[in-house]
């Protein structure tokens, strides 16, 4: 069983240590879900083998593990959860899924999506916690920097075309879409959404949910939705050729289409759409822009450790334009205190990449140029706000650490040799000393211009200053669901 959860960051959480296996199964299950929801975890994992049940959760994007339970007790826990979710207990050899509406001690409600699969070790069960009590996050409170926010609002102000939101599972794409819809939901537009599942009920928006069991998928709903006369259509995910082609046609016929897509960064969304059979020229004519995103953990402001950057004042020069006028050259590493449960972090924060489809970018897409060339074309016309720029600005503002940036972001986006204006000279990086004690160890294989990005940290023991000002608001949603 250790192999199943052995790669988790070994930061034990003690909130379940007091549970007695002699207490009732119903009480234990309720207590586990209650405590994990209080941690604002996005997922709860049960991994069962012949010897033990291991419990883990995903909190702020990081996997953590709890205490183990006996295998016999674990089987009873899993059976009880499956029964509550309406899952057949008689068939353990097939994947199964169900739903359970959980009422917390404070009377708030959490939607639990349960999925179970057989493994060679035993049974694995995962619970996705959809906490609707957070409410929708207004775009102005999303944690975007001013230039990022103005760019996104400009895209949303277009009457027709396609806006794609990309990123891996759990990077907050759904949260971004809901915030965008809230921005558009002023009563002047008819808005329809196609979702899997519907995560928030939004007044004033017509929401539909796919139903694979009945053979109703995104493509079917999208075709039907177009007959409803919408101004704005949100497609929860483009995952097949028919949905991709229909979405492009909808954007071309005067609708504003917002959709998510699995793509590592913005320019590669072009490849993803073309791989679904969409003609590059047709896609280029309808595309407004692409927002790609990752989640990093936000530092706890009560215990973060300042690291003076005065010995290398040019380290963050390429993002100086994004910082307050009175910014002090300083970055931070994670500390430890009771407020953050000794993790050094308190919430998830969105780091965006935004690519606007200017005429030059559209020509590059229509001409089938490679993603790196498309990104370079966008940068040349100031139509590309890169991951690198967004990430380093958040490091400079004390929102997160360099280790977090390395953990969460694509390294080929941090390593930007095609843009000399934002490339960090190797000799400058080499002059810095890695001396933080962050809770997330830096990967050994990642590098920036021949030197690990984690080396871009100054010895915190010898150079400490007062915290830099941070005027940025934050995305306080810690679950970071897709």
Short mmCIF file of C-alpha atoms in Angstrom, two decimals:
data_model
loop_
_atom_site.label_atom_id
_atom_site.label_comp_id
_atom_site.label_asym_id
_atom_site.label_seq_id
_atom_site.Cartn_x
_atom_site.Cartn_y
_atom_site.Cartn_z
CA UNK A 1 0.00 0.00 0.00
CA UNK A 2 2.93 2.32 0.58
CA UNK A 3 3.60 2.18 -3.14
CA UNK A 4 0.18 3.59 -3.92
CA UNK A 5 0.64 6.70 -1.79
CA UNK A 6 4.39 6.63 -1.37
CA UNK A 7 5.01 9.57 -3.69
CA UNK A 8 2.89 11.94 -1.59
CA UNK A 9 4.57 14.86 0.10
CA UNK A 10 5.10 13.40 3.56
CA UNK A 11 3.46 16.15 5.58
CA UNK A 12 1.14 14.19 7.91
CA UNK A 13 -2.11 15.86 8.87
CA UNK A 14 -3.21 14.94 12.38
CA UNK A 15 -6.88 15.81 12.24
CA UNK A 16 -7.89 12.13 11.99
CA UNK A 17 -5.42 10.66 14.46
CA UNK A 18 -7.99 10.43 17.26
CA UNK A 19 -10.44 8.24 15.34
CA UNK A 20 -11.13 4.94 17.10
CA UNK A 21 -11.87 1.93 14.90
CA UNK A 22 -14.38 0.75 17.51
CA UNK A 23 -16.69 3.70 16.84
CA UNK A 24 -19.50 3.34 14.34
CA UNK A 25 -18.73 3.33 10.62
CA UNK A 26 -21.33 6.04 10.01
CA UNK A 27 -19.72 8.33 12.59
CA UNK A 28 -16.24 7.70 11.20
CA UNK A 29 -17.20 8.42 7.59
CA UNK A 30 -18.98 11.62 8.60
CA UNK A 31 -16.00 12.76 10.66
CA UNK A 32 -13.50 12.06 7.87
CA UNK A 33 -15.48 14.02 5.29
CA UNK A 34 -16.18 16.85 7.76
CA UNK A 35 -12.52 17.27 8.73
CA UNK A 36 -11.23 17.02 5.17
CA UNK A 37 -13.78 19.58 3.97
CA UNK A 38 -12.59 21.94 6.72
CA UNK A 39 -9.10 21.65 5.24
CA UNK A 40 -10.62 22.81 1.91
CA UNK A 41 -9.27 19.76 0.16
CA UNK A 42 -10.43 19.14 -3.39
CA UNK A 43 -10.12 15.33 -3.31
CA UNK A 44 -10.16 12.58 -0.71
CA UNK A 45 -8.44 9.27 -1.54
CA UNK A 46 -9.07 5.79 -0.10
CA UNK A 47 -6.48 3.18 -1.17
CA UNK A 48 -7.21 -0.33 0.12
CA UNK A 49 -5.05 -3.46 0.02
CA UNK A 50 -4.89 -6.69 2.02
CA UNK A 51 -3.07 -5.08 4.93
CA UNK A 52 -4.35 -1.54 5.40
CA UNK A 53 -6.42 1.38 4.17
CA UNK A 54 -4.39 4.47 3.39
CA UNK A 55 -6.15 7.84 3.38
CA UNK A 56 -4.91 10.87 1.48
CA UNK A 57 -6.21 14.21 0.28
CA UNK A 58 -5.30 16.88 -2.23
CA UNK A 59 -5.00 20.24 -0.52
CA UNK A 60 -3.95 23.33 -2.51
CA UNK A 61 -2.80 20.98 -5.26
CA UNK A 62 -0.50 18.98 -2.97
CA UNK A 63 -1.13 15.35 -2.05
CA UNK A 64 -1.00 14.65 1.69
CA UNK A 65 -1.63 11.53 3.70
CA UNK A 66 -3.40 10.77 6.94
CA UNK A 67 -3.00 7.89 9.37
CA UNK A 68 -3.70 4.35 8.09
CA UNK A 69 -6.58 2.15 9.18
CA UNK A 70 -6.89 -1.63 9.26
CA UNK A 71 -7.97 -3.30 6.02
CA UNK A 72 -11.15 -4.70 7.59
CA UNK A 73 -12.17 -1.27 8.91
CA UNK A 74 -11.25 0.25 5.55
CA UNK A 75 -13.53 -2.12 3.63
CA UNK A 76 -16.43 -1.14 5.88
CA UNK A 77 -15.72 2.56 5.32
CA UNK A 78 -15.63 2.14 1.53
CA UNK A 79 -18.80 0.03 1.51
CA UNK A 80 -20.65 2.64 3.56
CA UNK A 81 -19.57 5.48 1.25
CA UNK A 82 -20.56 3.50 -1.86
CA UNK A 83 -23.96 2.74 -0.35
CA UNK A 84 -24.53 6.43 0.40
CA UNK A 85 -23.54 7.25 -3.19
CA UNK A 86 -25.93 4.69 -4.68
CA UNK A 87 -23.15 2.43 -5.99
CA UNK A 88 -23.76 -1.32 -6.36
CA UNK A 89 -21.75 -3.13 -3.68
CA UNK A 90 -21.98 -6.46 -5.48
CA UNK A 91 -19.74 -5.62 -8.44
CA UNK A 92 -16.21 -4.71 -7.38
CA UNK A 93 -14.59 -5.69 -10.67
CA UNK A 94 -15.87 -2.71 -12.66
CA UNK A 95 -15.27 1.03 -12.29
CA UNK A 96 -18.25 2.73 -10.69
CA UNK A 97 -19.34 6.22 -9.79
CA UNK A 98 -22.00 7.90 -7.70
CA UNK A 99 -22.99 11.06 -5.90
CA UNK A 100 -23.60 11.95 -2.26
CA UNK A 101 -24.86 15.28 -0.92
CA UNK A 102 -23.10 15.81 2.41
CA UNK A 103 -24.44 18.17 5.06
CA UNK A 104 -21.73 19.64 7.26
CA UNK A 105 -22.00 20.44 10.96
CA UNK A 106 -22.59 24.12 10.12
CA UNK A 107 -25.57 23.04 7.93
CA UNK A 108 -23.76 23.93 4.69
CA UNK A 109 -23.87 21.40 1.85
CA UNK A 110 -21.05 19.82 -0.14
CA UNK A 111 -21.57 17.86 -3.35
CA UNK A 112 -19.45 14.69 -3.26
CA UNK A 113 -18.65 12.87 -6.52
CA UNK A 114 -17.48 9.31 -5.80
CA UNK A 115 -15.46 7.15 -8.17
CA UNK A 116 -14.26 3.61 -7.47
CA UNK A 117 -11.90 1.41 -9.49
CA UNK A 118 -10.42 -2.06 -8.92
CA UNK A 119 -6.62 -2.31 -8.73
CA UNK A 120 -4.20 -5.21 -8.42
CA UNK A 121 -3.72 -4.19 -4.77
CA UNK A 122 -7.38 -3.83 -3.89
CA UNK A 123 -10.02 -1.16 -4.31
CA UNK A 124 -9.37 2.56 -4.73
CA UNK A 125 -12.08 5.10 -4.05
CA UNK A 126 -11.83 8.83 -4.71
CA UNK A 127 -14.19 11.55 -3.54
CA UNK A 128 -14.19 14.91 -5.34
CA UNK A 129 -15.46 17.61 -2.98
CA UNK A 130 -17.41 20.38 -4.72
CA UNK A 131 -17.95 23.01 -2.05
CA UNK A 132 -20.59 25.36 -3.37
CA UNK A 133 -20.41 27.44 -0.20
CA UNK A 134 -17.46 29.38 -1.58
CA UNK A 135 -19.77 31.09 -4.02
CA UNK A 136 -18.73 32.58 -7.32
CA UNK A 137 -15.62 34.71 -7.40
CA UNK A 138 -16.05 38.07 -9.15
CA UNK A 139 -13.44 38.60 -11.83
CA UNK A 140 -12.15 41.70 -10.02
CA UNK A 141 -11.40 39.54 -6.94
CA UNK A 142 -9.76 36.76 -8.88
CA UNK A 143 -6.19 37.69 -7.98
CA UNK A 144 -5.19 38.84 -11.46
CA UNK A 145 -2.74 41.71 -11.80
CA UNK A 146 -4.16 44.86 -13.38
CA UNK A 147 -2.72 44.30 -16.86
CA UNK A 148 -3.92 40.66 -16.86
CA UNK A 149 -7.40 41.66 -15.74
CA UNK A 150 -7.75 44.37 -18.39
CA UNK A 151 -6.65 41.93 -21.11
CA UNK A 152 -9.19 39.30 -20.03
CA UNK A 153 -12.00 41.84 -19.74
CA UNK A 154 -11.19 43.05 -23.24
CA UNK A 155 -11.62 39.51 -24.56
CA UNK A 156 -14.93 39.11 -22.73
CA UNK A 157 -16.14 42.38 -24.21
CA UNK A 158 -16.19 40.95 -27.76
CA UNK A 159 -19.61 40.11 -29.20
CA UNK A 160 -18.62 36.93 -31.02
CA UNK A 161 -15.72 34.53 -31.26
CA UNK A 162 -14.06 31.86 -29.17
CA UNK A 163 -12.18 32.15 -25.88
CA UNK A 164 -10.40 29.00 -24.72
CA UNK A 165 -9.35 28.27 -21.14
CA UNK A 166 -6.67 25.60 -20.99
CA UNK A 167 -4.68 23.76 -18.38
CA UNK A 168 -4.40 20.35 -16.74
CA UNK A 169 -7.05 18.77 -14.54
CA UNK A 170 -7.32 20.58 -11.23
CA UNK A 171 -5.90 23.88 -12.49
CA UNK A 172 -9.10 25.82 -11.84
CA UNK A 173 -10.47 26.10 -15.36
CA UNK A 174 -14.09 25.76 -14.22
CA UNK A 175 -13.62 28.46 -11.60
CA UNK A 176 -12.23 30.80 -14.26
CA UNK A 177 -15.16 30.09 -16.59
CA UNK A 178 -17.70 30.78 -13.85
CA UNK A 179 -16.01 34.09 -13.03
CA UNK A 180 -16.07 35.03 -16.71
CA UNK A 181 -19.76 34.12 -16.94
CA UNK A 182 -20.50 36.21 -13.88
CA UNK A 183 -18.79 39.15 -15.58
CA UNK A 184 -21.04 38.67 -18.63
CA UNK A 185 -24.23 37.95 -16.68
CA UNK A 186 -25.63 41.50 -16.57
CA UNK A 187 -29.05 40.72 -17.98
CA UNK A 188 -28.29 41.95 -21.48
CA UNK A 189 -27.32 38.54 -22.88
CA UNK A 190 -28.87 35.09 -23.06
CA UNK A 191 -26.27 32.72 -21.64
CA UNK A 192 -26.37 28.92 -21.95
CA UNK A 193 -23.88 26.50 -20.42
CA UNK A 194 -23.11 22.84 -21.16
CA UNK A 195 -21.41 21.23 -18.17
CA UNK A 196 -20.17 17.95 -16.71
CA UNK A 197 -21.24 18.33 -13.96
CA UNK A 198 -22.99 21.61 -13.16
CA UNK A 199 -20.84 22.83 -10.27
CA UNK A 200 -22.66 26.06 -9.37
CA UNK A 201 -26.24 27.13 -9.94
CA UNK A 202 -26.07 30.64 -11.41
CA UNK A 203 -29.19 32.80 -11.41
CA UNK A 204 -29.94 34.22 -14.84
CA UNK A 205 -28.01 31.54 -16.76
CA UNK A 206 -29.56 28.51 -18.45
CA UNK A 207 -27.45 25.50 -17.46
CA UNK A 208 -27.51 22.01 -18.97
CA UNK A 209 -25.64 18.89 -17.89
CA UNK A 210 -24.45 16.09 -20.14
CA UNK A 211 -25.68 12.57 -19.45
CA UNK A 212 -23.41 9.88 -20.95
CA UNK A 213 -25.68 7.10 -19.65
CA UNK A 214 -28.41 8.40 -21.94
CA UNK A 215 -25.97 9.05 -24.77
CA UNK A 216 -26.15 12.84 -24.37
CA UNK A 217 -22.70 14.37 -24.71
CA UNK A 218 -21.29 17.86 -25.23
CA UNK A 219 -21.66 17.69 -29.01
CA UNK A 220 -25.36 16.75 -28.83
CA UNK A 221 -26.16 19.44 -26.30
CA UNK A 222 -24.23 22.06 -28.24
CA UNK A 223 -26.18 21.38 -31.44
CA UNK A 224 -29.45 21.66 -29.51
CA UNK A 225 -28.27 24.74 -27.64
CA UNK A 226 -27.65 26.64 -30.87
CA UNK A 227 -31.39 26.41 -31.56
CA UNK A 228 -32.11 28.21 -28.28
CA UNK A 229 -30.88 31.57 -29.55
CA UNK A 230 -28.04 32.16 -27.05
CA UNK A 231 -25.68 35.12 -27.12
CA UNK A 232 -23.05 33.35 -25.00
CA UNK A 233 -22.34 29.62 -24.83
CA UNK A 234 -20.06 27.98 -22.29
CA UNK A 235 -18.82 24.49 -23.20
CA UNK A 236 -17.46 22.67 -20.16
CA UNK A 237 -14.88 20.79 -22.22
CA UNK A 238 -13.99 20.27 -25.86
CA UNK A 239 -13.09 16.59 -25.96
CA UNK A 240 -14.03 15.30 -29.42
CA UNK A 241 -14.02 16.42 -33.08
CA UNK A 242 -17.76 17.04 -33.31
CA UNK A 243 -17.77 19.37 -30.28
CA UNK A 244 -14.69 21.21 -31.55
CA UNK A 245 -16.11 21.77 -35.03
CA UNK A 246 -19.55 22.77 -33.75
CA UNK A 247 -18.02 25.23 -31.27
CA UNK A 248 -16.02 26.89 -34.06
CA UNK A 249 -19.14 27.13 -36.24
CA UNK A 250 -21.05 28.66 -33.32
CA UNK A 251 -18.34 31.27 -32.82
CA UNK A 252 -18.31 32.02 -36.55
CA UNK A 253 -22.08 32.52 -36.63
CA UNK A 254 -22.15 35.36 -34.11
CA UNK A 255 -22.00 33.66 -30.70
CA UNK A 256 -19.45 34.27 -27.96
CA UNK A 257 -18.17 30.79 -27.08
CA UNK A 258 -16.18 30.04 -23.92
CA UNK A 259 -14.73 26.55 -23.60
CA UNK A 260 -12.07 24.57 -21.78
CA UNK A 261 -9.47 22.42 -23.45
CA UNK A 262 -6.66 20.23 -22.16
CA UNK A 263 -3.49 21.90 -23.42
CA UNK A 264 -0.22 22.59 -21.54
CA UNK A 265 0.00 26.22 -22.61
CA UNK A 266 -1.83 28.74 -24.75
CA UNK A 267 -0.18 28.35 -28.15
CA UNK A 268 -0.57 24.56 -28.05
CA UNK A 269 -4.33 24.97 -27.94
CA UNK A 270 -4.03 25.47 -31.69
CA UNK A 271 -2.53 21.98 -32.07
CA UNK A 272 -5.28 20.52 -29.90
CA UNK A 273 -8.06 22.02 -32.00
CA UNK A 274 -6.40 21.03 -35.29
CA UNK A 275 -5.97 17.48 -33.96
CA UNK A 276 -9.77 17.35 -33.66
CA UNK A 277 -10.05 18.06 -37.38
CA UNK A 278 -10.78 21.79 -37.17
CA UNK A 279 -9.43 23.67 -40.20
CA UNK A 280 -6.65 26.05 -39.04
CA UNK A 281 -8.02 28.93 -41.11
CA UNK A 282 -11.54 28.54 -39.73
CA UNK A 283 -10.19 28.33 -36.18
CA UNK A 284 -7.97 31.38 -36.72
CA UNK A 285 -10.90 33.46 -37.95
CA UNK A 286 -12.99 32.74 -34.83
CA UNK A 287 -10.37 32.68 -32.07
CA UNK A 288 -10.32 35.70 -29.75
CA UNK A 289 -7.76 34.45 -27.28
CA UNK A 290 -6.50 31.67 -25.03
CA UNK A 291 -6.11 31.75 -21.26
CA UNK A 292 -3.90 29.00 -19.89
CA UNK A 293 -3.45 28.67 -16.15
CA UNK A 294 -1.84 26.89 -13.24
CA UNK A 295 -2.41 27.02 -9.51
CA UNK A 296 0.35 27.81 -7.05
CA UNK A 297 0.06 27.92 -3.29
CA UNK A 298 -0.17 31.35 -1.71
CA UNK A 299 2.31 32.07 1.07
CA UNK A 300 1.08 32.57 4.62
CA UNK A 301 1.71 36.25 5.32
CA UNK A 302 2.06 35.56 9.04
CA UNK A 303 5.14 33.35 8.77
CA UNK A 304 6.69 33.85 5.33
CA UNK A 305 10.43 34.49 5.47
CA UNK A 306 11.77 37.54 3.59
CA UNK A 307 14.84 37.06 1.42
CA UNK A 308 16.69 40.24 0.44
CA UNK A 309 17.30 40.57 -3.30
CA UNK A 310 19.52 43.65 -3.15
CA UNK A 311 22.69 41.72 -4.14
CA UNK A 312 21.02 40.91 -7.48
CA UNK A 313 18.70 43.87 -8.14
CA UNK A 314 18.28 43.02 -11.84
CA UNK A 315 16.94 39.52 -11.21
CA UNK A 316 13.30 40.60 -11.62
CA UNK A 317 13.82 43.54 -13.95
CA UNK A 318 11.71 42.02 -16.71
CA UNK A 319 8.61 42.14 -14.48
CA UNK A 320 9.39 45.47 -12.81
CA UNK A 321 6.66 47.12 -14.91
CA UNK A 322 4.09 44.89 -13.20
CA UNK A 323 5.13 45.83 -9.66
CA UNK A 324 4.16 48.76 -7.38
CA UNK A 325 6.33 51.88 -7.62
CA UNK A 326 7.55 51.40 -4.04
CA UNK A 327 8.38 47.71 -4.47
CA UNK A 328 11.34 46.55 -2.37
CA UNK A 329 13.69 44.00 -4.01
CA UNK A 330 12.69 41.01 -1.90
CA UNK A 331 11.28 37.54 -2.33
CA UNK A 332 10.00 35.10 0.27
CA UNK A 333 10.27 31.49 1.30
CA UNK A 334 7.74 29.48 3.30
CA UNK A 335 7.71 29.54 7.08
CA UNK A 336 5.72 27.60 9.65
CA UNK A 337 2.94 28.67 12.01
CA UNK A 338 -0.37 27.50 13.45
CA UNK A 339 -2.42 29.63 11.06
CA UNK A 340 -1.20 27.61 8.06
CA UNK A 341 -0.96 24.26 9.88
CA UNK A 342 2.85 24.53 9.61
CA UNK A 343 2.72 24.25 5.82
CA UNK A 344 3.73 27.85 5.05
CA UNK A 345 0.79 28.26 2.64
CA UNK A 346 -2.85 29.23 3.06
CA UNK A 347 -4.65 29.11 -0.29
CA UNK A 348 -4.39 28.50 -4.00
CA UNK A 349 -3.57 31.33 -6.39
CA UNK A 350 -4.07 31.44 -10.16
CA UNK A 351 -1.09 32.14 -12.44
CA UNK A 352 -2.36 32.92 -15.96
CA UNK A 353 -0.90 32.97 -19.43
CA UNK A 354 -2.94 35.08 -21.86
CA UNK A 355 -2.59 35.01 -25.63
CA UNK A 356 -4.69 37.42 -27.71
CA UNK A 357 -5.45 36.50 -31.32
CA UNK A 358 -4.20 39.60 -33.12
CA UNK A 359 -4.21 39.67 -36.95
CA UNK A 360 -0.55 38.55 -36.86
CA UNK A 361 -1.38 35.63 -34.57
CA UNK A 362 -4.33 34.62 -36.76
CA UNK A 363 -2.12 34.57 -39.83
CA UNK A 364 0.40 32.38 -37.99
CA UNK A 365 -2.37 29.95 -37.02
CA UNK A 366 -3.84 29.86 -40.53
CA UNK A 367 -0.36 29.22 -41.95
CA UNK A 368 0.00 26.20 -39.60
CA UNK A 369 3.07 27.56 -37.84
CA UNK A 370 4.42 25.72 -34.80
CA UNK A 371 3.20 26.73 -31.31
CA UNK A 372 6.54 28.25 -30.28
CA UNK A 373 6.50 30.41 -33.42
CA UNK A 374 2.92 31.47 -32.73
CA UNK A 375 3.92 32.48 -29.20
CA UNK A 376 6.88 34.43 -30.56
CA UNK A 377 4.65 36.24 -33.06
CA UNK A 378 2.26 37.12 -30.23
CA UNK A 379 5.08 38.46 -28.07
CA UNK A 380 6.33 40.66 -30.89
CA UNK A 381 2.99 42.47 -30.94
CA UNK A 382 2.55 42.48 -27.14
CA UNK A 383 -0.31 40.00 -27.51
CA UNK A 384 1.20 37.40 -25.18
CA UNK A 385 1.38 37.64 -21.38
CA UNK A 386 3.63 34.68 -20.61
CA UNK A 387 3.61 32.25 -17.71
CA UNK A 388 7.13 33.42 -16.93
CA UNK A 389 6.11 37.04 -16.57
CA UNK A 390 3.06 36.18 -14.45
CA UNK A 391 4.96 33.76 -12.22
CA UNK A 392 7.95 35.99 -11.53
CA UNK A 393 5.67 38.93 -10.74
CA UNK A 394 3.96 36.82 -8.09
CA UNK A 395 7.29 35.77 -6.64
CA UNK A 396 8.34 39.43 -6.49
CA UNK A 397 5.07 40.41 -4.80
CA UNK A 398 5.52 37.79 -2.09
CA UNK A 399 2.48 35.83 -3.19
CA UNK A 400 4.38 32.58 -3.75
CA UNK A 401 7.86 31.07 -3.89
CA UNK A 402 10.16 30.08 -6.72
CA UNK A 403 9.85 26.43 -5.67
CA UNK A 404 6.08 26.67 -6.09
CA UNK A 405 6.52 28.17 -9.53
CA UNK A 406 8.82 25.31 -10.52
CA UNK A 407 6.41 22.71 -9.14
CA UNK A 408 3.31 24.02 -10.85
CA UNK A 409 4.34 25.58 -14.16
CA UNK A 410 5.65 24.11 -17.43
CA UNK A 411 9.41 24.59 -17.33
CA UNK A 412 9.62 25.27 -21.06
CA UNK A 413 7.47 28.31 -20.34
CA UNK A 414 9.79 29.50 -17.57
CA UNK A 415 12.79 28.85 -19.77
CA UNK A 416 12.21 31.41 -22.51
CA UNK A 417 15.22 31.55 -24.83
CA UNK A 418 13.17 32.91 -27.73
CA UNK A 419 12.47 36.15 -25.88
CA UNK A 420 15.72 37.82 -24.98
CA UNK A 421 13.90 40.64 -23.24
CA UNK A 422 12.69 38.20 -20.60
CA UNK A 423 15.55 35.70 -20.61
CA UNK A 424 17.62 35.60 -17.47
CA UNK A 425 21.39 35.68 -18.13
CA UNK A 426 23.05 32.46 -17.01
CA UNK A 427 25.82 34.32 -15.21
CA UNK A 428 23.29 36.24 -13.11
CA UNK A 429 21.44 33.11 -12.08
CA UNK A 430 24.71 31.38 -11.27
CA UNK A 431 25.60 34.19 -8.84
CA UNK A 432 22.61 33.43 -6.66
CA UNK A 433 22.62 30.90 -3.84
CA UNK A 434 19.85 28.45 -3.11
CA UNK A 435 19.16 28.60 0.61
CA UNK A 436 15.45 28.25 1.27
CA UNK A 437 13.78 25.57 3.32
CA UNK A 438 10.47 25.43 1.48
CA UNK A 439 8.08 22.60 2.22
CA UNK A 440 8.19 21.61 -1.46
CA UNK A 441 11.62 20.31 -2.53
CA UNK A 442 12.69 21.69 -5.92
CA UNK A 443 12.83 19.14 -8.75
CA UNK A 444 16.41 18.18 -9.60
CA UNK A 445 16.01 18.05 -13.36
CA UNK A 446 14.50 21.46 -13.99
CA UNK A 447 16.70 24.29 -15.16
CA UNK A 448 16.67 27.84 -16.43
CA UNK A 449 19.49 28.79 -18.75
CA UNK A 450 21.78 25.96 -17.56
CA UNK A 451 21.02 26.65 -13.89
CA UNK A 452 18.16 25.46 -11.69
CA UNK A 453 15.56 28.15 -11.15
CA UNK A 454 15.61 27.26 -7.47
CA UNK A 455 19.13 28.71 -7.38
CA UNK A 456 17.56 32.12 -7.92
CA UNK A 457 17.22 32.56 -4.18
CA UNK A 458 19.45 34.46 -1.81
CA UNK A 459 20.62 33.13 1.55
CA UNK A 460 17.71 33.96 3.83
CA UNK A 461 19.80 33.61 6.94
CA UNK A 462 22.06 36.53 6.11
CA UNK A 463 19.70 38.92 4.29
CA UNK A 464 16.33 39.70 5.86
CA UNK A 465 14.21 42.76 5.29
CA UNK A 466 10.70 43.89 6.09
CA UNK A 467 7.98 42.39 3.87
CA UNK A 468 7.38 43.98 0.49
CA UNK A 469 4.02 45.58 -0.14
CA UNK A 470 1.50 43.36 -1.83
CA UNK A 471 -1.57 45.05 -3.24
CA UNK A 472 -2.67 42.00 -5.19
CA UNK A 473 -5.95 40.35 -4.31
CA UNK A 474 -6.07 36.58 -4.17
CA UNK A 475 -8.04 33.69 -5.47
CA UNK A 476 -8.89 32.22 -2.06
CA UNK A 477 -10.41 29.04 -3.40
CA UNK A 478 -8.13 26.30 -2.11
CA UNK A 479 -9.79 23.35 -3.71
CA UNK A 480 -8.63 24.18 -7.20
CA UNK A 481 -11.06 21.98 -9.01
CA UNK A 482 -10.91 21.65 -12.71
#
